[in-house]
Coordinates of C-alpha atoms and ligand atoms in Angstrom, one line a residue:
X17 CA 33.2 3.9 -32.6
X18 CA 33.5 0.1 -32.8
X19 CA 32.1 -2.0 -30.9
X20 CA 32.9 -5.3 -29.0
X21 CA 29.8 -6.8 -31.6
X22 CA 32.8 -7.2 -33.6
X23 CA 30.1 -8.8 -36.0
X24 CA 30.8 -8.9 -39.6
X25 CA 27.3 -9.6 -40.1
X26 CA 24.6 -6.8 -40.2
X27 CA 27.4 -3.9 -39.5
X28 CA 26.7 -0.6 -42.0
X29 CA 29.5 1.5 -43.4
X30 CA 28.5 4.3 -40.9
X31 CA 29.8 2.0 -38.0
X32 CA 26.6 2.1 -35.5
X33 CA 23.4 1.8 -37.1
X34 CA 23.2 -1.7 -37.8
X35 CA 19.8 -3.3 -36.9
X36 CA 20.5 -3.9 -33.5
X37 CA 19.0 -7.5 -33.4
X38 CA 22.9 -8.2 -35.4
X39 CA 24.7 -7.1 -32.4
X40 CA 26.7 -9.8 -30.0
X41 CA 24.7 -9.1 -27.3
X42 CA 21.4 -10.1 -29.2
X43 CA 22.8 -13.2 -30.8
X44 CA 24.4 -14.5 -27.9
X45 CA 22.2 -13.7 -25.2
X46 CA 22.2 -11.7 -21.9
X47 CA 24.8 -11.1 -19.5
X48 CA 23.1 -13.2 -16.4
X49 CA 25.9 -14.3 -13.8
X50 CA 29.1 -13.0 -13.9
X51 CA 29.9 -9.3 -14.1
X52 CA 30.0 -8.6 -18.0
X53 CA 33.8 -7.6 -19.0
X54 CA 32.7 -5.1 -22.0
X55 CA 29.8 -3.0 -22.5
X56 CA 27.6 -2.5 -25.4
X57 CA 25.9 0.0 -27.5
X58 CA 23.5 2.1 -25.4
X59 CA 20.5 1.4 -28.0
X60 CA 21.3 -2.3 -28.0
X61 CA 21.7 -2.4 -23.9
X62 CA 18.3 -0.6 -24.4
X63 CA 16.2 -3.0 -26.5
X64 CA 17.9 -5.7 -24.9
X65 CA 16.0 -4.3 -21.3
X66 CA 13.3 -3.2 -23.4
X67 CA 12.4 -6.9 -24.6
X68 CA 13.0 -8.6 -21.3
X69 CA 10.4 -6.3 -19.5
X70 CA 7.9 -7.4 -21.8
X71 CA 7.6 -10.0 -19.6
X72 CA 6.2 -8.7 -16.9
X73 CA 2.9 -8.0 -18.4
X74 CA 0.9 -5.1 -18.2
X75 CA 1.1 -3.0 -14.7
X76 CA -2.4 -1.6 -15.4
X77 CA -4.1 -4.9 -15.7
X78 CA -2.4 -6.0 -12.4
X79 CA -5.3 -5.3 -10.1
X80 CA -3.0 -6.8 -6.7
X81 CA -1.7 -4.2 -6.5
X82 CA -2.2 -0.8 -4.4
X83 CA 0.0 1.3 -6.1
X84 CA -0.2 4.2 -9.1
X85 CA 0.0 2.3 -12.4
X86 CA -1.3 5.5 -14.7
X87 CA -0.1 8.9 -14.3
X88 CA -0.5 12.3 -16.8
X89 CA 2.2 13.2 -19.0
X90 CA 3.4 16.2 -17.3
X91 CA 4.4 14.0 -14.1
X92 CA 6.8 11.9 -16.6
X93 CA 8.0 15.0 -17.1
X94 CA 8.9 16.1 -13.9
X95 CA 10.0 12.7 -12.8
X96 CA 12.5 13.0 -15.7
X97 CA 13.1 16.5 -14.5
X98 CA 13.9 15.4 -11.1
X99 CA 16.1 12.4 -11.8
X100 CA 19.7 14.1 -10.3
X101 CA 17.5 15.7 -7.1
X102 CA 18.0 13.9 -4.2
X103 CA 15.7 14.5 -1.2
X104 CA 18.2 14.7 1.5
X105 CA 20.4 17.7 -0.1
X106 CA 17.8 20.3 1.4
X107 CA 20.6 23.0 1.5
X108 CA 21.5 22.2 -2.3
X109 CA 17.9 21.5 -3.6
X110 CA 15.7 23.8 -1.4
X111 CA 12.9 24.0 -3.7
X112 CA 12.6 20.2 -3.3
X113 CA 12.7 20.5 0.3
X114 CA 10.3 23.4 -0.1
X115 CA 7.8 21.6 -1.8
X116 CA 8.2 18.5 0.5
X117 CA 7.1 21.1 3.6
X118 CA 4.4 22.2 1.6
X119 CA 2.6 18.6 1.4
X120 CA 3.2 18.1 5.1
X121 CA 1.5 20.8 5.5
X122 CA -1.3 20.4 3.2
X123 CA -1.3 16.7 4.5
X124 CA -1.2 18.0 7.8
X125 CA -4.4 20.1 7.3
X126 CA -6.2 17.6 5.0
X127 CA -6.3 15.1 8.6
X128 CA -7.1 17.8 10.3
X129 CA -3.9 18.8 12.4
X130 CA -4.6 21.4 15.0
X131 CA -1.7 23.4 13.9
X132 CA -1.3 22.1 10.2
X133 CA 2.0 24.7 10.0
X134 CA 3.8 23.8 12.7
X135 CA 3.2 19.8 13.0
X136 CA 6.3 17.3 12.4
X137 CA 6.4 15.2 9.4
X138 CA 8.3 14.0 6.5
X139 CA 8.4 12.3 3.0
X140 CA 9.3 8.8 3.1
X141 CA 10.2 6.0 0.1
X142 CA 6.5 4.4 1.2
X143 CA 3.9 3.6 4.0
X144 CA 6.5 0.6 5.2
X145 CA 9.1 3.4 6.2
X146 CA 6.4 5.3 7.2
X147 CA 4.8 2.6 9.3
X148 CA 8.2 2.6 11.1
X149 CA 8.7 6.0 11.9
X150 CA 5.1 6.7 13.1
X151 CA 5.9 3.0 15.7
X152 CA 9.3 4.2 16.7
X153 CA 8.1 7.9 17.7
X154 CA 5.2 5.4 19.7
X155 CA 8.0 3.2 21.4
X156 CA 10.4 6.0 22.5
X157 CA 7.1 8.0 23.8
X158 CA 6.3 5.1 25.7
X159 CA 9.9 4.1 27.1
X160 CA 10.4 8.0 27.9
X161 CA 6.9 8.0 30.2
X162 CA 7.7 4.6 31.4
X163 CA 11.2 5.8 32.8
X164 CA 10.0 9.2 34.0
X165 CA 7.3 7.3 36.1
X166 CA 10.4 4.7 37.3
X167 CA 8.5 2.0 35.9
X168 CA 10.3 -0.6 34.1
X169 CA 10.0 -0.3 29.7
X170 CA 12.0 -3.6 28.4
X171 CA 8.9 -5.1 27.1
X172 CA 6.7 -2.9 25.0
X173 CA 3.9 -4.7 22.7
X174 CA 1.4 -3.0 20.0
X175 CA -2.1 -4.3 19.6
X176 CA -3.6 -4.5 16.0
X177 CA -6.0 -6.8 13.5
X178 CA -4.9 -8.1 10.3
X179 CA -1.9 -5.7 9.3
X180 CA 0.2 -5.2 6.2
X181 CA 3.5 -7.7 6.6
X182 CA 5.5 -4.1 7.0
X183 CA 3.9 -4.2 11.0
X184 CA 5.3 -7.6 11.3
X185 CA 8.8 -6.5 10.5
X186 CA 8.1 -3.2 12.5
X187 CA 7.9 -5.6 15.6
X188 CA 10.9 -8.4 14.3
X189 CA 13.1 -5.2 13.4
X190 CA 12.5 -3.0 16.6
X191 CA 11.4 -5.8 19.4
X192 CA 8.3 -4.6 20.0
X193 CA 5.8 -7.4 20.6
X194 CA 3.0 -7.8 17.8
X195 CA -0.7 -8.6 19.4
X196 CA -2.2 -9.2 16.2
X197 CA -5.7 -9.7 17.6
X198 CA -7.1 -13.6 15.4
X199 CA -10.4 -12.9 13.8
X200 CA -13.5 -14.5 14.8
X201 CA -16.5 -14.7 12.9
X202 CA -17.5 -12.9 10.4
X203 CA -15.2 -10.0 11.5
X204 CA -12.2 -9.0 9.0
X205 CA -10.4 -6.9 11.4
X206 CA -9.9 -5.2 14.7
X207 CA -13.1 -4.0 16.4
X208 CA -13.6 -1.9 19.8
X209 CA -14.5 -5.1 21.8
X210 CA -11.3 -6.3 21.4
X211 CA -9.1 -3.2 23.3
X212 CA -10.1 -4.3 26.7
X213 CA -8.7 -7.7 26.3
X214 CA -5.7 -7.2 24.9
X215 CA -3.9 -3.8 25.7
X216 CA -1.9 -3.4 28.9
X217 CA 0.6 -1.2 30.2
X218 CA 3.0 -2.0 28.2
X219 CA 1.2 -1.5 24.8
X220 CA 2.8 1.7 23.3
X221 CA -0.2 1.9 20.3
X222 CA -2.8 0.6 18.9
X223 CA -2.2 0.5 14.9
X224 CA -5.7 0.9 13.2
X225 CA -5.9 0.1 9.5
X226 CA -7.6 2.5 7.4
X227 CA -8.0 0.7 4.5
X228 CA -6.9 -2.9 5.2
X229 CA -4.8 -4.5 2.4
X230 CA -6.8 -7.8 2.6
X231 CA -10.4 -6.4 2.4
X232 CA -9.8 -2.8 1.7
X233 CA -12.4 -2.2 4.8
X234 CA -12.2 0.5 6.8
X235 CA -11.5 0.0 10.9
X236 CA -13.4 1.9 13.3
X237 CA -10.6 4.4 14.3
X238 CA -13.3 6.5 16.2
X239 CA -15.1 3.3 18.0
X240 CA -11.2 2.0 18.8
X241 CA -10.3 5.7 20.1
X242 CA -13.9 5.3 22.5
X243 CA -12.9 2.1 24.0
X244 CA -9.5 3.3 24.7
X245 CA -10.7 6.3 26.5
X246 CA -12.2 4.0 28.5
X247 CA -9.4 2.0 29.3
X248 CA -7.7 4.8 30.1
X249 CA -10.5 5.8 32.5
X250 CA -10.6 2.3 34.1
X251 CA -6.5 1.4 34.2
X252 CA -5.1 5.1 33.9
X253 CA -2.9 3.7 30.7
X254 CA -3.1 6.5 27.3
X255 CA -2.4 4.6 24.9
X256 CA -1.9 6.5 21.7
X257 CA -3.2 5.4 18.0
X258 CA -1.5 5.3 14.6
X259 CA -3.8 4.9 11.7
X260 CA -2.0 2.8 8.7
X261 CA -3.8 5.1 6.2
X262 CA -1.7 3.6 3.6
X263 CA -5.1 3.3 1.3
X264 CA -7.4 5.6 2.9
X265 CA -5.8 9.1 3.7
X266 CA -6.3 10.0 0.2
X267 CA -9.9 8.6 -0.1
X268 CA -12.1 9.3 2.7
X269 CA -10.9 13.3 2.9
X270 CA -12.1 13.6 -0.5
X271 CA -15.1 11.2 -0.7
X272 CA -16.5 11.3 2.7
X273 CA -15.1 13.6 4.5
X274 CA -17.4 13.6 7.5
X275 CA -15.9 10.3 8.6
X276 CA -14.1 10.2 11.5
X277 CA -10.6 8.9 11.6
X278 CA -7.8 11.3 11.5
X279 CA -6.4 14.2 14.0
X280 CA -9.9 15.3 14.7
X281 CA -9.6 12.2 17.4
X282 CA -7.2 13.5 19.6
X283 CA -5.9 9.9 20.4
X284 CA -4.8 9.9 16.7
X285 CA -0.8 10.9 17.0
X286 CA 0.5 9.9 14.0
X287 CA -0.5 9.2 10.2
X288 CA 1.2 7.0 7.7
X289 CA 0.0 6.9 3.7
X290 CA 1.0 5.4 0.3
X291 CA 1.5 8.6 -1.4
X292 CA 2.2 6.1 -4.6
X293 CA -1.3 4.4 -3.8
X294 CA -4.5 6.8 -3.6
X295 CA -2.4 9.7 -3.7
X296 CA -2.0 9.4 -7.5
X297 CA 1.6 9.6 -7.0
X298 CA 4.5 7.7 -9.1
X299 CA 5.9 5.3 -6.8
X300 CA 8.2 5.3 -4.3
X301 CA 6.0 8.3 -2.4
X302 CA 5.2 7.7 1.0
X303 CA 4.2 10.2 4.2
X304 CA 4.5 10.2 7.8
X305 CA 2.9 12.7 9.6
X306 CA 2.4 13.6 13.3
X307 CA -0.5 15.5 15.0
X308 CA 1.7 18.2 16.9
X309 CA 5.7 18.2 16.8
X310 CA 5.7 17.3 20.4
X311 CA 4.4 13.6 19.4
X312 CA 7.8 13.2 17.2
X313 CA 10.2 12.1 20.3
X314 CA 13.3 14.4 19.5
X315 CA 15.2 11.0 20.1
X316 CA 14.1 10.2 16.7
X317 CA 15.7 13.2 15.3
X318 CA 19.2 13.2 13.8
X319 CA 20.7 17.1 13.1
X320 CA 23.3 17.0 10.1
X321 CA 25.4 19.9 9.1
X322 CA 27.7 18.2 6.7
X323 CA 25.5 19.1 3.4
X324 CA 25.3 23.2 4.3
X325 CA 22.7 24.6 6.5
X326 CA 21.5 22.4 9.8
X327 CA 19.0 20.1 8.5
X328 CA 16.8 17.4 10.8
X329 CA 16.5 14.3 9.6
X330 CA 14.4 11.2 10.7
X331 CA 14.2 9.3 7.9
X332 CA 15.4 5.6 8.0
X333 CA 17.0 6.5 4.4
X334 CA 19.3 9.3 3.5
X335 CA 20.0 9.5 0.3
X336 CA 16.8 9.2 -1.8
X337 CA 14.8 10.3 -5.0
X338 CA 13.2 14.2 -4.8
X339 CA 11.5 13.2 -7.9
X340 CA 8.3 11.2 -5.9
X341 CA 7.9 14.3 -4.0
X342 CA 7.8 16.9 -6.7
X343 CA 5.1 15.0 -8.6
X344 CA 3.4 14.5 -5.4
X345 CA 3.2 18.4 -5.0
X346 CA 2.2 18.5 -9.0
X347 CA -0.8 16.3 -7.9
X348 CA -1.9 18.3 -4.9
X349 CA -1.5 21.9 -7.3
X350 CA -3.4 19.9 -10.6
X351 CA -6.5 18.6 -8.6
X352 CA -6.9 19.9 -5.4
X353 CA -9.6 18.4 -3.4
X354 CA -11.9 18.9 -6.5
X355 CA -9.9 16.7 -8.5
X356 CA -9.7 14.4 -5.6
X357 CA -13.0 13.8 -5.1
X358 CA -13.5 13.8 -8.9
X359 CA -11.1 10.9 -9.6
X360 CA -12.0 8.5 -6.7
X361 CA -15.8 9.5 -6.7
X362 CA -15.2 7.4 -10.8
X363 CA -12.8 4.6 -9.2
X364 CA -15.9 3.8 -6.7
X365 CA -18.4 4.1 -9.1
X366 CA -16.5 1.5 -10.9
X367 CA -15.9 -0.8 -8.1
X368 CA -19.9 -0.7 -7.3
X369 CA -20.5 -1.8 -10.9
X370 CA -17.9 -4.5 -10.7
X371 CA -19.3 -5.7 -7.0
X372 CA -23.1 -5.7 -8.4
X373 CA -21.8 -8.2 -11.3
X374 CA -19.6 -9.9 -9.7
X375 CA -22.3 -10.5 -6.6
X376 CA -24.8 -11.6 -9.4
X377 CA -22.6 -14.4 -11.0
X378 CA -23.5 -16.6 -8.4
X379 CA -20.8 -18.6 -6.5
X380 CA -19.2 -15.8 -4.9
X381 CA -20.4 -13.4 -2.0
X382 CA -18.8 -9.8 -2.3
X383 CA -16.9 -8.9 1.2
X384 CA -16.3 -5.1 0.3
X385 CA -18.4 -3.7 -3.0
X386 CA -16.7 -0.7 -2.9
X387 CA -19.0 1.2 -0.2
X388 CA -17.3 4.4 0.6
X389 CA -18.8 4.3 3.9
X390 CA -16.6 0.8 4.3
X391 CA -13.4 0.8 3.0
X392 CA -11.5 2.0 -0.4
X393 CA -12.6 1.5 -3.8
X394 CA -11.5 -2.6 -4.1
X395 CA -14.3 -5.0 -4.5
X396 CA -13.3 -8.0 -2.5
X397 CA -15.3 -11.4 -2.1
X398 CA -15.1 -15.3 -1.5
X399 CA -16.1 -18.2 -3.1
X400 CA -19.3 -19.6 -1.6
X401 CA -20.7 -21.4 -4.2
X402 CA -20.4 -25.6 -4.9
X403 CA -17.9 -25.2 -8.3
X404 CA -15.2 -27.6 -9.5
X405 CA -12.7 -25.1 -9.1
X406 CA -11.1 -22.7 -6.8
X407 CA -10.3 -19.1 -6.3
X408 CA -6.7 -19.8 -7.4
X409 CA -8.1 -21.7 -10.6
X410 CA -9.7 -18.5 -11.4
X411 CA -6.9 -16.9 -10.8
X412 CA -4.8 -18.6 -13.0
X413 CA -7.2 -18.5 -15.8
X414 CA -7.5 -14.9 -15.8
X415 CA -4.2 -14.6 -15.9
X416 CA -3.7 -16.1 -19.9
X417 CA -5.7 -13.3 -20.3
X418 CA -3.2 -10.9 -18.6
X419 CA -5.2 -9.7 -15.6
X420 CA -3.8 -9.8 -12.1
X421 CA -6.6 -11.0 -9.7
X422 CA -4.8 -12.5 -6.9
X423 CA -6.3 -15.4 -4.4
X424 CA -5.0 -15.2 -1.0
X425 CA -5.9 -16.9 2.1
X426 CA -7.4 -14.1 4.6
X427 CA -5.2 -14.4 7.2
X428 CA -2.3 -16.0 9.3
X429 CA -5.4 -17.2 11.7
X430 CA -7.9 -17.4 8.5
X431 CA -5.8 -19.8 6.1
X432 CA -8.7 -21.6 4.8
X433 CA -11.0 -18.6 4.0
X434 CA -9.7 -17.9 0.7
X435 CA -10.5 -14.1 -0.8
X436 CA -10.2 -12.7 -4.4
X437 CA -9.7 -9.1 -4.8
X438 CA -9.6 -6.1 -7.4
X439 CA -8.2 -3.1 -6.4
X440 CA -10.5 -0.3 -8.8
X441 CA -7.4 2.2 -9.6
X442 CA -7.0 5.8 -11.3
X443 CA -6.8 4.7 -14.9
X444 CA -9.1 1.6 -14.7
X445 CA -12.3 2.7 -16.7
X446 CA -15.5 0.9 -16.6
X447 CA -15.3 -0.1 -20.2
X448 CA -11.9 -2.3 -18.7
X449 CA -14.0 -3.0 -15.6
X450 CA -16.6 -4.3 -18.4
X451 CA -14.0 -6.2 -20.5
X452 CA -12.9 -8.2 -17.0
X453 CA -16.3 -9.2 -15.9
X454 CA -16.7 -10.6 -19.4
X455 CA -13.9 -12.2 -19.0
X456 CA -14.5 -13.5 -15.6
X457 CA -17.9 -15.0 -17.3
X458 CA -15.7 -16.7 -19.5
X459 CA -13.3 -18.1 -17.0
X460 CA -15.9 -19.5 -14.8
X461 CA -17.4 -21.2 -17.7
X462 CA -13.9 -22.6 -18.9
X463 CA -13.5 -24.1 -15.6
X464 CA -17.1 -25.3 -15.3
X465 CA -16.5 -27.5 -18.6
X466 CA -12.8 -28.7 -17.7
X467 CA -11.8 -28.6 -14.0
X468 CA -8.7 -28.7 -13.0
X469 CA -6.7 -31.3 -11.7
X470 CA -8.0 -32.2 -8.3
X471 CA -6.9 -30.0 -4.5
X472 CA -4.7 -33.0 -3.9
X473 CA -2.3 -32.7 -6.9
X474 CA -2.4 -28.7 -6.1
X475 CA -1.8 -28.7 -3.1
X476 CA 1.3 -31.0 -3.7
X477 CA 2.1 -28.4 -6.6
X478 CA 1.8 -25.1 -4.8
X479 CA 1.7 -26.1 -0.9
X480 CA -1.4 -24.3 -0.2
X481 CA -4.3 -25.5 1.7
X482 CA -6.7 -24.3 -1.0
X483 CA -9.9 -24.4 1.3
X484 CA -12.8 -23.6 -1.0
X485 CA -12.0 -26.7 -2.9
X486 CA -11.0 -28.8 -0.2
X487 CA -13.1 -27.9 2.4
X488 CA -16.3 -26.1 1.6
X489 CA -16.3 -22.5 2.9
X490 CA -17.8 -22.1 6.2
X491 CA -21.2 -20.3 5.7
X492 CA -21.4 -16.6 7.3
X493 CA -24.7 -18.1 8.2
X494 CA -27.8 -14.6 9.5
X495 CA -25.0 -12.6 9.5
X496 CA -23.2 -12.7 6.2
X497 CA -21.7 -9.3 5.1
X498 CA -23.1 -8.4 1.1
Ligands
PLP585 C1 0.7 -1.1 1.0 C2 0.4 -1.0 2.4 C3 1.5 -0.8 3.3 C4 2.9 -0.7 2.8 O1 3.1 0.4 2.1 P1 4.2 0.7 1.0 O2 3.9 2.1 0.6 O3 4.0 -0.3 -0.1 O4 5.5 0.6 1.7 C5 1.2 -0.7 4.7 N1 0.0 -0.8 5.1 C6 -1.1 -1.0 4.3 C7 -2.5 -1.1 4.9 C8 -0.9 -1.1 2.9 O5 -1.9 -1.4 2.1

């Protein structure tokens, strides 16, 4: 077969294995705007993808982000295997939907479910959709009590700390009024003192974050749960919680599994989790998960007959990759809780090691080490120190190197506290953890002997307020978390 190439140049007699840097596409550059008339050879379409991704660097050395960046060869596999299922055929696929019941209920039973078979819950593409489901089912509980009791329900509200933006558009997308409870102190996130002040009757949930995406601290699910039985006692108002476990619900069962977060508090009605995340999964795995079926409001759930059998559905997406699930199931089967413990025992043995060095260097003070009694296995810490530079400096210096260690203000009410963090991930060893603090070293000294441009000019540049440079960070004073 020809080829719209066309090119004199570099074509062999046998028509289509001319070195593919000859073809048109390759001398003439990518398709970018319009719709391309002709297509091209599939190896050249190939190499032409191939070359561009280079660009994005190397996803293991991106320690931002949360998400599965290593897996074993045999979940390629299956991934590959799975590419034509799609989770919402359940009557054509049934071993797909088979092994999707299966996690819930092993999910169901790792957090401790009363009934672990006959609890409600579901696959989703991530925690976001997750996040959703597990605040609609809270809403429509809510607005179904509200009504029953005659009371009016046209103005619910949720109370949480410093949440992942997928709460924000949980309250933008579904009207539900976000009381995202400002920080004070040397507090990171929500705390039992501050239920009292700012739940009502209207609040359908309290979210708690189990794992918090800024710190990677754990919140005090069991301490929230206590001081909302005792506005319940004092008001009469049962307010239900939903732990954002997006980081954590694959951690603390394994690692330390006498702490107290999940169904065992019977407040607890519904779970959300990053499959893709701690769970080891490829991405696009999330879970939501509900205590007993009777939390799931049936208003959430759609029946559909038009794909064979009577299937529910509440999932915000139908159609959808089975292929997330399967290796999911593959990951529950290959380590069990074992193999579980085994893998994120290393990640926070790694994370300590990191927090020790980088807590020794000097101008920074380490807000989560990696303590599996606080949070997930991140190391997280500000700048305290007098240096010429700042966070995002560092930042950007590490980066020529091609490691991700993003610099982010804390939070909306927090902009000039500026935080670094490394999330410590299945297939970051400590010899890598060992090559970053080297090159950390290195950075810091870089910037020591030429600082950059002054706050002014960058904040000009990038429109941040880059506190640490431009205003010396506040000390923690007594009370200063290590
Ligand atoms: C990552 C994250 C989310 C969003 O999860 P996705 O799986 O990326 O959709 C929600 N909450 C927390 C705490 C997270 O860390």
């Amino acid at each position: 077969m020809t080829t719209s190439a066309g090119a004199s140049m570099g074509r062999h007699e046998s028509g289509n294995d001319a070195d593919v840097y000859t073809g048109q596409l390759m001398r003439h550059g990518a398709p970018k705007a319009g719709f391309p008339d002709r297509g091209t050879e599939a190896r050249l379409a190939y190499q032409l993808v191939h070359d561009e991704l280079m660009l994005d660097g190397v996803a293991r050395m991106n320690l931002a982000t949360f998400c599965t960046t290593w897996a074993e060869p045999e979940v390629h596999k299956l991934m590959d295997e799975s590419l034509d299922k799609n989770m919402i055929d359940k009557d054509e696929y049934p071993q797909t939907a088979e092994l999707e019941r299966r996690c819930v209920r092993m999910l169901a039973d790792l957090w401790h479910a009363p009934d672990p078979a006959g609890t409600a819950g579901t696959s989703t593409t991530g925690s976001s959709e997750a996040a959703m489901l597990g605040g609609l089912a809270a809403k429509f509980a809510w607005r179904e009590r509200r009504r029953a009791e005659g009371r009016p329900a046209d103005r619910p509200n949720f109370v949480c700390g410093p949440v992942q933006v997928c709460w924000e558009k949980f309250a933008r997308y579904f009207d539900v009024e976000i009381r995202q409870v400002p920080l004070s102190g040397d507090t990171y996130f929500l705390t039992p003192d501050d239920i009292e002040r700012h739940c009502d009757e209207n609040t359908v949930m309290v979210v708690c974050n189990f794992g918090q995406t800024f710190t990677g601290l754990f919140e005090d699910v069991k301490g929230i749960s206590d001081a909302l039985d005792r506005f319940q006692e004092r008001t009469g108002h049962d307010i239900r919680i939903h732990v954002d476990a997006a980081n954590g619900a694959f951690v603390a069962p394994f690692v330390n599994p006498d702490l107290v977060w999940d169904f065992r508090l019977p407040r607890v009605r519904s779970i959300n989790a990053s499959g893709h995340k701690s769970g080891l999964a490829p991405l696009g795995a999330g879970w939501a998960v509900w205590r007993t079926e009777e939390d799931l409001p049936e208003d959430l759930v759609f029946r559909v007959d038009y794909l064979g059998g009577n299937e529910a559905t509440f999932n915000l997406n139908f159609s959808r990759p089975g292929g997330q699930v399967v290796a999911q199931y593959y990951g529950f089967v290959r380590l069990g809780r074992e193999g579980y413990r085994r893998v994120h025992s290393a990640l926070y043995e790694t994370a300590q090691h990191l927090a020790e060095r980088i807590s020794a260097m000097g101008p920074f003070e380490v807000i989560h080490g990696g303590d599996p009694d606080r949070g997930i296995s991140a190391v997280a810490w500000r700048m305290t120190g007098d240096e010429p530079f700042t966070p995002y400096d560092l930042a950007d210096r590490l980066r020529t190197r091609g490691w991700l260690v993003p610099a982010y203000p804390l939070s909306a009410d927090r902009q000039d506290e500026v935080v670094q963090r490394v999330l410590v991930r299945h297939g970051f060893s400590r010899d890598m953890a060992d090559l970053l603090l080297d090159d950390l070293v290195r950075s810091i000294e870089h910037l020591r002997r030429h600082p950059p441009a002054t706050s002014l000019d960058q904040d000009e540049a990038g429109g941040f307020n880059h506190g640490a440079r431009s205003a010396p960070a506040p000390s923690l004073g007594g009370g200063g978390r290590g």
